[in-house]
Short mmCIF file of C-alpha atoms and ligand atoms in Angstrom, two decimals:
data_model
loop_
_atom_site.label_atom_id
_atom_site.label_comp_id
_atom_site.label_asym_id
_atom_site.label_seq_id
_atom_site.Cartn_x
_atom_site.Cartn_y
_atom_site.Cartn_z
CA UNK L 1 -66.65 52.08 36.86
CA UNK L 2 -63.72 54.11 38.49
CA UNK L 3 -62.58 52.54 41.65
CA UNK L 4 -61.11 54.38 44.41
CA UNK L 5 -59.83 51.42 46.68
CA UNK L 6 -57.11 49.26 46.06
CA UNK L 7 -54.58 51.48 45.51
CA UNK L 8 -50.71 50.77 46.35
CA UNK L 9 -50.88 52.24 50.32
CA UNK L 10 -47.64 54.30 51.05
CA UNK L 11 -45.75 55.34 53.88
CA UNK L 12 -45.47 54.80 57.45
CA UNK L 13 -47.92 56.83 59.88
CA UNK L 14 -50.39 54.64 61.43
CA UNK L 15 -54.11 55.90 61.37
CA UNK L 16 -56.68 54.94 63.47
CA UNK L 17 -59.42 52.10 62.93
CA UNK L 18 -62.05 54.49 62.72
CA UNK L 19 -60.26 55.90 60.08
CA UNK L 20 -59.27 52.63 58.29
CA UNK L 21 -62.54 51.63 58.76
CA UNK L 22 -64.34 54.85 57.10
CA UNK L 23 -62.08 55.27 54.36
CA UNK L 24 -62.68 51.97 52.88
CA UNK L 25 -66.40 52.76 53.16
CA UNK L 26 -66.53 55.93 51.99
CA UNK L 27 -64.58 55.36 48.96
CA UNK L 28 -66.70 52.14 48.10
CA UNK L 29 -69.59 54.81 48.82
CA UNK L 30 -68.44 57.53 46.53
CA UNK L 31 -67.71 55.03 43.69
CA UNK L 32 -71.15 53.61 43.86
CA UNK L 33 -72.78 56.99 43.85
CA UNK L 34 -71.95 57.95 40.60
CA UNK L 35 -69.03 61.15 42.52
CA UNK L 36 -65.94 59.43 41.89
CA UNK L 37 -66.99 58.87 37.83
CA UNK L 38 -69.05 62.68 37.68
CA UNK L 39 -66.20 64.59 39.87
CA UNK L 40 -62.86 65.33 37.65
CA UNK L 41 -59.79 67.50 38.20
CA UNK L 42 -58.63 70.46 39.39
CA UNK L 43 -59.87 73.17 37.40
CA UNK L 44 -58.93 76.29 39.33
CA UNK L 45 -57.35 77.84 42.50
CA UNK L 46 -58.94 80.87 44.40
CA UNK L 47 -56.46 83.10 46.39
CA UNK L 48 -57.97 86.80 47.96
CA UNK L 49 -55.38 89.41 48.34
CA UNK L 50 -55.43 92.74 50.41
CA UNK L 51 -56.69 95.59 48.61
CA UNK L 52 -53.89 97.24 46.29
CA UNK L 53 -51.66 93.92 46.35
CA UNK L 54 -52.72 91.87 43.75
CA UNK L 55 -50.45 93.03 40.71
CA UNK L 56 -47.51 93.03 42.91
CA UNK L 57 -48.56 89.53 43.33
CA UNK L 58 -49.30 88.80 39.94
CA UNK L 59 -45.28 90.11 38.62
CA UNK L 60 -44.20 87.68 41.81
CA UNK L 61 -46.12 84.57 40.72
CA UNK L 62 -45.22 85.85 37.11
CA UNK L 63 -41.48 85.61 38.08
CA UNK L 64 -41.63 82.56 40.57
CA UNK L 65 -44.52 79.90 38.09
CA UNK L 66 -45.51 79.65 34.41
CA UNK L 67 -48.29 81.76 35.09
CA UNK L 68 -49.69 84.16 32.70
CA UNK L 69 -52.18 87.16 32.98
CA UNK L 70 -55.14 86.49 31.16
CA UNK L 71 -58.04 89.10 32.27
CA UNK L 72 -59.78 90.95 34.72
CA UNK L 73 -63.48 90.56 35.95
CA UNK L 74 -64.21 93.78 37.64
CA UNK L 75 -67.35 93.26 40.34
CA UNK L 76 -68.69 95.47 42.73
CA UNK L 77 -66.58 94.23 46.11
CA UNK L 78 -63.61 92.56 44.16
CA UNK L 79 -61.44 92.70 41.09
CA UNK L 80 -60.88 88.75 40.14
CA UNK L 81 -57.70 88.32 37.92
CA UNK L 82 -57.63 85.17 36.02
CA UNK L 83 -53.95 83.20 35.75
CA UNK L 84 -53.75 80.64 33.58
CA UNK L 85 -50.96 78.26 32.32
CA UNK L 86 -52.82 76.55 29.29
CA UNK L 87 -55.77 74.44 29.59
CA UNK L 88 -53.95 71.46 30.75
CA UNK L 89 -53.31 72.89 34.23
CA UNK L 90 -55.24 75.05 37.04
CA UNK L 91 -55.99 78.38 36.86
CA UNK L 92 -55.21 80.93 39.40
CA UNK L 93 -58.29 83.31 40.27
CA UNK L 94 -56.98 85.94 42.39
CA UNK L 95 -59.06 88.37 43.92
CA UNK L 96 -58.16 91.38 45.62
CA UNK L 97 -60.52 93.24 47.81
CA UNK L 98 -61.59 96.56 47.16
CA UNK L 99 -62.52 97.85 49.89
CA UNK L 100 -60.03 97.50 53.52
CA UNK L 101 -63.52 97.87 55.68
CA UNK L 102 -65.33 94.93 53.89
CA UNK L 103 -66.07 91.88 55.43
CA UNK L 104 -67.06 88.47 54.79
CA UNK L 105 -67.16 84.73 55.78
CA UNK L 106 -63.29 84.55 54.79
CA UNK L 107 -62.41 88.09 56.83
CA UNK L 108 -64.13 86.29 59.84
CA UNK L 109 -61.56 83.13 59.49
CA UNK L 110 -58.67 85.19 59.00
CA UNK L 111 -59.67 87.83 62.25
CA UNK L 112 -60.18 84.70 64.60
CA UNK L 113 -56.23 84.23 64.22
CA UNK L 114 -53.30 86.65 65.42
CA UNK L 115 -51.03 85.91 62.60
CA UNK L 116 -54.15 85.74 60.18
CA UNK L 117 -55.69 88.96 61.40
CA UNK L 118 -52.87 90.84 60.58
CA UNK L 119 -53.68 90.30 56.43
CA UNK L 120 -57.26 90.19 57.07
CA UNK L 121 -58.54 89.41 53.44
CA UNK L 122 -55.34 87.51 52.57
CA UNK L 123 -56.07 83.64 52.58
CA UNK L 124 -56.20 80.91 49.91
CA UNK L 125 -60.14 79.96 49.30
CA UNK L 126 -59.78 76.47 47.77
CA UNK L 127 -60.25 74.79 44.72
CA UNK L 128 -62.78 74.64 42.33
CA UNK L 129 -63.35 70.50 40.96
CA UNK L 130 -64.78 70.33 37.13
CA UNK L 131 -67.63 67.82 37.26
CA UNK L 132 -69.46 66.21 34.37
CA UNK L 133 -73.11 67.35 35.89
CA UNK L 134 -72.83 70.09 38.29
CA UNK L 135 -76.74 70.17 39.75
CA UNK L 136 -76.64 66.08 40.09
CA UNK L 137 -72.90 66.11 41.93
CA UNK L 138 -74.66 69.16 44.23
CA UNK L 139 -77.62 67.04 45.07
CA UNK L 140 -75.67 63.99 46.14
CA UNK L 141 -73.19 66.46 48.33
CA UNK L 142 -75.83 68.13 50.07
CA UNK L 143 -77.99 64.92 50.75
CA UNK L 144 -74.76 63.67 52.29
CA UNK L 145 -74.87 66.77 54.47
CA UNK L 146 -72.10 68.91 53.11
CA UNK L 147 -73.25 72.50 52.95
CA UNK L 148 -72.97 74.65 49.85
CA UNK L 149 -73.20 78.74 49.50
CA UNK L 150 -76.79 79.64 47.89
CA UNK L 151 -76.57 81.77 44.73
CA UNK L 152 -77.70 84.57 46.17
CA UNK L 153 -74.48 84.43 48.77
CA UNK L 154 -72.38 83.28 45.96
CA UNK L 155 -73.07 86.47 44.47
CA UNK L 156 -72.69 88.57 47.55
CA UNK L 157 -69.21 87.10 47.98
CA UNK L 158 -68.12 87.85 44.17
CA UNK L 159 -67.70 84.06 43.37
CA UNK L 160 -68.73 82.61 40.13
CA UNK L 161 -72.42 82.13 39.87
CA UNK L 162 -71.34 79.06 37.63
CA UNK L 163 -69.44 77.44 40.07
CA UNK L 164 -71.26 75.83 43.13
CA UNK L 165 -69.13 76.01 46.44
CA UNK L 166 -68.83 74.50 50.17
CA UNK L 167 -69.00 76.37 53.00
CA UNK L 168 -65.87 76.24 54.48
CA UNK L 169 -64.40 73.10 55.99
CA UNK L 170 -64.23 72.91 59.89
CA UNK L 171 -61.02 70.99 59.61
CA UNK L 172 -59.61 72.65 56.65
CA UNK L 173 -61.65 76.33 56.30
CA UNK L 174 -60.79 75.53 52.79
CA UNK L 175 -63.96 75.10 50.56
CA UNK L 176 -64.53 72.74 47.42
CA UNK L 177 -66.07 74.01 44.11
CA UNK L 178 -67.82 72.63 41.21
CA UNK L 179 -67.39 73.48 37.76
CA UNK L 180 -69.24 72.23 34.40
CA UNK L 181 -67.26 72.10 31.34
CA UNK L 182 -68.00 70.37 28.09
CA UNK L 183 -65.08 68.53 26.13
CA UNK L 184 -62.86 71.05 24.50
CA UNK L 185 -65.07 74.00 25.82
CA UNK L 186 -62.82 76.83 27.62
CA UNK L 187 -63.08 77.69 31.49
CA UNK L 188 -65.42 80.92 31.99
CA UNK L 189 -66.35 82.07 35.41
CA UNK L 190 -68.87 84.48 35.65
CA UNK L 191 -71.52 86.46 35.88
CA UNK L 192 -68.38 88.21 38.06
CA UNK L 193 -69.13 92.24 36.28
CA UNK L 194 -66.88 93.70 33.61
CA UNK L 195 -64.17 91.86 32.01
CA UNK L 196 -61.01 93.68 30.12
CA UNK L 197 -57.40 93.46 30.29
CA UNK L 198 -56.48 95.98 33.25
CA UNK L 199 -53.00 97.93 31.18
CA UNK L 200 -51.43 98.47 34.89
CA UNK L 201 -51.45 94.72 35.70
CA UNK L 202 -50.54 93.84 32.24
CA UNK L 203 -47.23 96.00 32.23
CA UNK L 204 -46.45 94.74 35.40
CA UNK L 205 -47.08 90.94 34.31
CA UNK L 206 -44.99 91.95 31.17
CA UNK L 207 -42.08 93.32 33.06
CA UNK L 208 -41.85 90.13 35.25
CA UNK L 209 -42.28 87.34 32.25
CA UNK L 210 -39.35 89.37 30.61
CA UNK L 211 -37.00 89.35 33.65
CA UNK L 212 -38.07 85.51 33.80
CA UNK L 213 -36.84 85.25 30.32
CA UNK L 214 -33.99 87.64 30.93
CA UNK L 215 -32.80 85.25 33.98
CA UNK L 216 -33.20 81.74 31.42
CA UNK L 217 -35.60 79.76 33.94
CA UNK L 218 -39.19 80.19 32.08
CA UNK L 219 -38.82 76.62 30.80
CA UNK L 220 -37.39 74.91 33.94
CA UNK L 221 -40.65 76.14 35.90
CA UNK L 222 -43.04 73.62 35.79
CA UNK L 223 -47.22 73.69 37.09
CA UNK L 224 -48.23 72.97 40.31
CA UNK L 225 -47.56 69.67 41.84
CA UNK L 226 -48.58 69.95 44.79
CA UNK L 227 -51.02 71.64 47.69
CA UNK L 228 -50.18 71.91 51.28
CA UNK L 229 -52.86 72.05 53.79
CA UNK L 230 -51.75 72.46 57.64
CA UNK L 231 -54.61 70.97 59.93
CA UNK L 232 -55.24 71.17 63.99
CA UNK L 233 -53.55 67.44 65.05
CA UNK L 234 -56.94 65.96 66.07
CA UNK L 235 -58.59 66.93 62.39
CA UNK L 236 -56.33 65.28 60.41
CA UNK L 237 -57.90 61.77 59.60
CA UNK L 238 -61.34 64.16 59.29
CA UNK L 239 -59.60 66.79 56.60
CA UNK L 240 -58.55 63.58 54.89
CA UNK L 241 -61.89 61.52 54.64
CA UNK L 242 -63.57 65.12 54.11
CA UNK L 243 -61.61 65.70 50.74
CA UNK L 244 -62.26 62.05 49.74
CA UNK L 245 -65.82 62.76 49.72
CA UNK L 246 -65.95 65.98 47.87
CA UNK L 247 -63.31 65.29 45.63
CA UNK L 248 -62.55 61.79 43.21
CA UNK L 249 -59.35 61.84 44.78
CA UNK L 250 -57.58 58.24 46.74
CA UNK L 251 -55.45 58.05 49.67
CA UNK L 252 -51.99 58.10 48.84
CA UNK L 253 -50.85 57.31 52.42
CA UNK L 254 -48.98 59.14 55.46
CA UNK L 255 -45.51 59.80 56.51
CA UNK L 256 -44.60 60.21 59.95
CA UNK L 257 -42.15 63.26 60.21
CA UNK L 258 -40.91 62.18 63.97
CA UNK L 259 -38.27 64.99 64.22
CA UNK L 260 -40.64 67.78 63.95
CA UNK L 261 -44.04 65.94 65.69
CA UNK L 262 -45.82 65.76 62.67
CA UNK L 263 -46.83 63.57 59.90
CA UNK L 264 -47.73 64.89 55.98
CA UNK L 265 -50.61 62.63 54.09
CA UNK L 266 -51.49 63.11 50.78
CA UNK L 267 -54.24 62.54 47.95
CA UNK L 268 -54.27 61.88 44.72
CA UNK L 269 -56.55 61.62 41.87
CA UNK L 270 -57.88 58.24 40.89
CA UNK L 271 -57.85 58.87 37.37
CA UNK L 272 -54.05 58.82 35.83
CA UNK L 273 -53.57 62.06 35.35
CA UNK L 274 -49.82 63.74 36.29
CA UNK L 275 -49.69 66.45 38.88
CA UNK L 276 -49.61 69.13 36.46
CA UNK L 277 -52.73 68.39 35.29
CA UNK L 278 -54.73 67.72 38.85
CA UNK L 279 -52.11 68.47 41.65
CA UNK L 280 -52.07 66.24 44.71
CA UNK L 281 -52.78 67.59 48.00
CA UNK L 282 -51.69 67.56 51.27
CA UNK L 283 -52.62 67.35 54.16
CA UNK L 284 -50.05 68.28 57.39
CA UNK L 285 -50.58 68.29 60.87
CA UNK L 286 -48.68 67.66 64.15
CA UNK L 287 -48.53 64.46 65.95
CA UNK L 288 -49.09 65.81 69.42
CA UNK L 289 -52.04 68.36 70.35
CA UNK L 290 -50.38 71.77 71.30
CA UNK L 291 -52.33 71.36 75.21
CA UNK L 292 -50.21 68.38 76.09
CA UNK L 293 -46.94 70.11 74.31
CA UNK L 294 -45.68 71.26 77.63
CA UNK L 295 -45.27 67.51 78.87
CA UNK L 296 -42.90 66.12 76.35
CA UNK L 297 -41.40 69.63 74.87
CA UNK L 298 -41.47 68.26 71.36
CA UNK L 299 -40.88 71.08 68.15
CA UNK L 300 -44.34 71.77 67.28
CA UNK L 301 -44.30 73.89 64.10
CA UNK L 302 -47.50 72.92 62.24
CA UNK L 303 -49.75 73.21 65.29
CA UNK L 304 -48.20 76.97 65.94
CA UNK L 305 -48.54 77.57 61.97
CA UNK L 306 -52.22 76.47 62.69
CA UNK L 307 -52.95 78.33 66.14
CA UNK L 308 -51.26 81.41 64.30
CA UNK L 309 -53.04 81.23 60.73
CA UNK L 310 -55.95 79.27 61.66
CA UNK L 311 -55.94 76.03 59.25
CA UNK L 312 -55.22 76.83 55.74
CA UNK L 313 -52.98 76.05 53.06
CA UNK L 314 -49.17 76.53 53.52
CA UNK L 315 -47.69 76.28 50.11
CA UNK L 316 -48.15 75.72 46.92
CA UNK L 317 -45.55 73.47 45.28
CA UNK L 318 -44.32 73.94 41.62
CA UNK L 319 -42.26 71.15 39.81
CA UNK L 320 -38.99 71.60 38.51
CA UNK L 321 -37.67 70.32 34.39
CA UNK L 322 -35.05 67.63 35.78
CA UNK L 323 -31.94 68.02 34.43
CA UNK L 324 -28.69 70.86 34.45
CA UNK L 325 -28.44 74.40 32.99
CA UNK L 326 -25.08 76.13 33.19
CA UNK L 327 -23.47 72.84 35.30
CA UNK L 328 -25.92 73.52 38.40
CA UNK L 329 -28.63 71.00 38.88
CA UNK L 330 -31.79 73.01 37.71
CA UNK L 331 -33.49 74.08 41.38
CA UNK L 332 -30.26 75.28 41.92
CA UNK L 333 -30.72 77.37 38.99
CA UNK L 334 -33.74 78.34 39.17
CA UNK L 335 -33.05 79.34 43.21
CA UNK L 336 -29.85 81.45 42.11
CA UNK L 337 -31.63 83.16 39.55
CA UNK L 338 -35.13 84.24 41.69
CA UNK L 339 -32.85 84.93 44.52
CA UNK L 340 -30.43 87.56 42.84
CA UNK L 341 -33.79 89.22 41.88
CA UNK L 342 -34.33 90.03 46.36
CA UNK L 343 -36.46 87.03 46.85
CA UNK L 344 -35.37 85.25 50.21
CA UNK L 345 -35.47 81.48 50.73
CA UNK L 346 -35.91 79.67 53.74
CA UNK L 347 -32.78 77.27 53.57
CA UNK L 348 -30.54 75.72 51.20
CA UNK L 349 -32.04 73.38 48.44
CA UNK L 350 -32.36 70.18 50.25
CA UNK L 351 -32.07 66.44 49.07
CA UNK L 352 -30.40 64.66 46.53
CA UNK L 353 -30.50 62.66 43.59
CA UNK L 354 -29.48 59.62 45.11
CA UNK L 355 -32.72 60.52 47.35
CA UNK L 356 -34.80 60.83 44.28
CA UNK L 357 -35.73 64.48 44.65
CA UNK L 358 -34.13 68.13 45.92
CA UNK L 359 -36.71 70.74 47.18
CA UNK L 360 -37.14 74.04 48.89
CA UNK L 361 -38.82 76.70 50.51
CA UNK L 362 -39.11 79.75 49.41
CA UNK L 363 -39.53 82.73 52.49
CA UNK L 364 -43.88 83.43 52.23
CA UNK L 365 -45.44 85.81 49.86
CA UNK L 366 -45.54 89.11 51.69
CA UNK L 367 -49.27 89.73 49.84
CA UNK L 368 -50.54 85.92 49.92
CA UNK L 369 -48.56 84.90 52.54
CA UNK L 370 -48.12 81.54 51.02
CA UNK L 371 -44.50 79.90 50.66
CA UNK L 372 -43.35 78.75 47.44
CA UNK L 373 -41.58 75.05 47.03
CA UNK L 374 -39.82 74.24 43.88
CA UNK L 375 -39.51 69.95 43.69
CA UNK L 376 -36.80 68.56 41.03
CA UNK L 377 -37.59 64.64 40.73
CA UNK L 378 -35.07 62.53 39.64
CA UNK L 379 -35.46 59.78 37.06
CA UNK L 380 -39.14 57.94 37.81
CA UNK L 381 -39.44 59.24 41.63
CA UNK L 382 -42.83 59.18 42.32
CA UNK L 383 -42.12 60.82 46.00
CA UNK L 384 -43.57 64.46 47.25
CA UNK L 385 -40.54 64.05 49.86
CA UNK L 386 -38.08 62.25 51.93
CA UNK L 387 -38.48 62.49 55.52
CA UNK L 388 -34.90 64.48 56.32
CA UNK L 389 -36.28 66.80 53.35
CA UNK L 390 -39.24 67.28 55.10
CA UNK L 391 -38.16 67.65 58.32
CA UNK L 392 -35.70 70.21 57.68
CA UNK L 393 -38.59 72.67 55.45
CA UNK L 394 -40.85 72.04 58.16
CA UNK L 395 -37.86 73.69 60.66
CA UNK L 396 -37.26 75.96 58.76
CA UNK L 397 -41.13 77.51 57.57
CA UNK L 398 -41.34 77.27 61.42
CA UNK L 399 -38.47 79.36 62.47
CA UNK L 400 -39.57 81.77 60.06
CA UNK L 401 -42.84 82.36 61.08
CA UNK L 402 -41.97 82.44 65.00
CA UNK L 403 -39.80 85.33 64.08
CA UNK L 404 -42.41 86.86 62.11
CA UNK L 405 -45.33 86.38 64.45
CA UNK L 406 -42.62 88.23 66.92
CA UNK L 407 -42.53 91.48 64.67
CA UNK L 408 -46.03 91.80 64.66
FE1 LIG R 1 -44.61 70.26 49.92
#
């Protein structure tokens, strides 16, 4: 049997009993239940796009990850691109909206939010889990009381009919899907309408896997290693034990970020699988409520991210080949090289080998409005961060968005 306790803790952020308590509990719950052994890893990645966006978002993430442009599903609200890297790693479904007047659940999240309102269909949905038996994992989850769309909705909202998915999460609005795949079979979402390769988003894919040739960094541009979730400060030790019991993730531990009020926790999968296959996530949230902010006067960056956006995720976080092309370290590279093509970065590349990792931020996707971090490990690190590294992206993602949020 897979167990989900016992795990190495890490870091330094001190969590409550209740949540010491519950953790242990739910993990030794989940294992016993049959989740941890039926629920895998990450098969997939939903992101919604304003209408007309999406292949200008495709030729970015075509430039900026190893994704490729598989296909398009064409339904009657949404066109749903598949991404894919190989088989070994997530896929990207992005769907763009067809219609600006349409609403949904998702629209509702997004128009509750001033920064959030202003790309109404733009958010990142969540990810979808692959599970060994699909209506027995659904069964357990909902008599555990975690609520799941009915077909009928599913089908409404242009999701695969063959994946079962949450309702959004109160702490996270993120939801959680299932997905059944046999050994060796491939990933097929549907019924999702008409499938075919779309020429216009296929030239533009093209163009941008060229120039990513063209500029030498295809190969230093690892999958994703990592998911950032920014939480309210009183959800975070829910968010966490919420993904522990919908996923067969463990808790990796917390790291208090004291410069910028907040602390960044993360989960990982229990079975050994690296990052690129089933990236960690994580979870970040300020130390201090924004209501008692005015007392102290701390930076509070994460909770304004989250009063502006509404919780959601923040970035997506894409590993980096160690080693050196040309004499730069490769981030640097790779940073030079996306940078000369107009894409704007939030700071320097931070860190240092002696650190065990160099990261950075790149300025958020004007049609996703997700950032980009690129992470170069060093050696056997087995780090997402060090806490100067973090500090300083946190500053920076925040400055950014306060001068943002003042042009709107
Ligand atoms: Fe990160």
């Amino acid at each position: 049997m897979l167990k989900s306790t016992g795990f190495a803790r890490n870091g330094d952020k001190a969590n409550s009993d209740f949540f010491e308590t519950y953790l242990q509990r739910l993990l030794e719950a989940r294992d016993r239940s049959g989740l941890t052994a039926m629920i895998g890893r990450i098969e997939a990645l939903m992101i919604t796009v304003e209408p007309g966006n999406s292949i200008e978002y495709i030729a970015e993430l075509a430039l900026m990850t190893p994704y490729h442009y598989l296909v398009t599903l064409d339904s009657p609200r949404h066109l749903t691109h598949i991404l894919r890297i190989d088989m070994n790693s997530p896929d990207i479904l992005l769907r763009e909206v067809k219609n600006p007047d349409y609403y949904d659940i998702f629209r509702n999240l997004n128009d509750l939010h001033p920064s959030g309102s202003k790309r109404p269909h733009s958010r990142y949905l969540g990810e979808v889990l692959r599970v060994s038996d699909r209506k027995a994992v659904l069964e357990l989850q909902q008599a555990r009381e975690f609520r799941f769309f009915s077909p009928d909705a599913l089908e409404k909202l242009d999701l695969p009919t063959n994946v079962s998915i949450s309702k959004p999460s109160p702490y996270t609005q993120n939801v959680i899907g299932y997905i059944e795949r046999a050994v060796d079979e491939v990933r097929v979402y549907h019924p999702l309408g008409k499938c075919s390769i779309l020429p216009r988003v296929q030239d533009a894919y093209q163009m941008a896997k060229e120039l990513q040739k063209k500029l030498n960094i295809g190969d230093l541009i690892l999958p994703i290693d990592h998911l950032a979730t920014r939480v309210y400060s009183q959800n975070r030790e829910a968010a966490l034990l919420e993904y522990l019991a919908l996923s067969s993730y463990y808790y990796w531990g917390s790291y208090d970020i004291h410069d910028q009020n907040s602390s960044t926790n993360v989960c990982k999968s229990v079975r050994p699988l690296a990052e690129s296959e089933s990236p960690a996530k994580v979870f970040t949230a300020n130390n201090l409520p924004y209501c008692v902010n005015h007392l102290d006067g701390l930076p509070s960056p994460t909770e304004n991210f989250v009063r502006n956006y509404g919780a959601r995720l923040h970035h997506i976080a894409l590993s980096i080949k160690d080693g050196e092309r040309d004499g730069r370290e490769n981030i640097e590279f790779v940073v030079d090289a996306i940078a000369s093509q107009g894409k704007d970065f939030l700071l320097e590349v931070v860190g240092s080998r002696e650190e065990g990792l160099k990261q950075i931020f790149s300025a958020a996707s004007p049609f996703s409005a997700l950032i980009i971090e690129y992470v170069q490990r060093y050696g056997d690190f087995q780090g997402f961060f060090t806490r100067e590294n973090v500090a300083l992206l946190t500053e920076a993602a925040g400055i950014e968005e306060s001068f943002a949020g003042k042009l709107l």
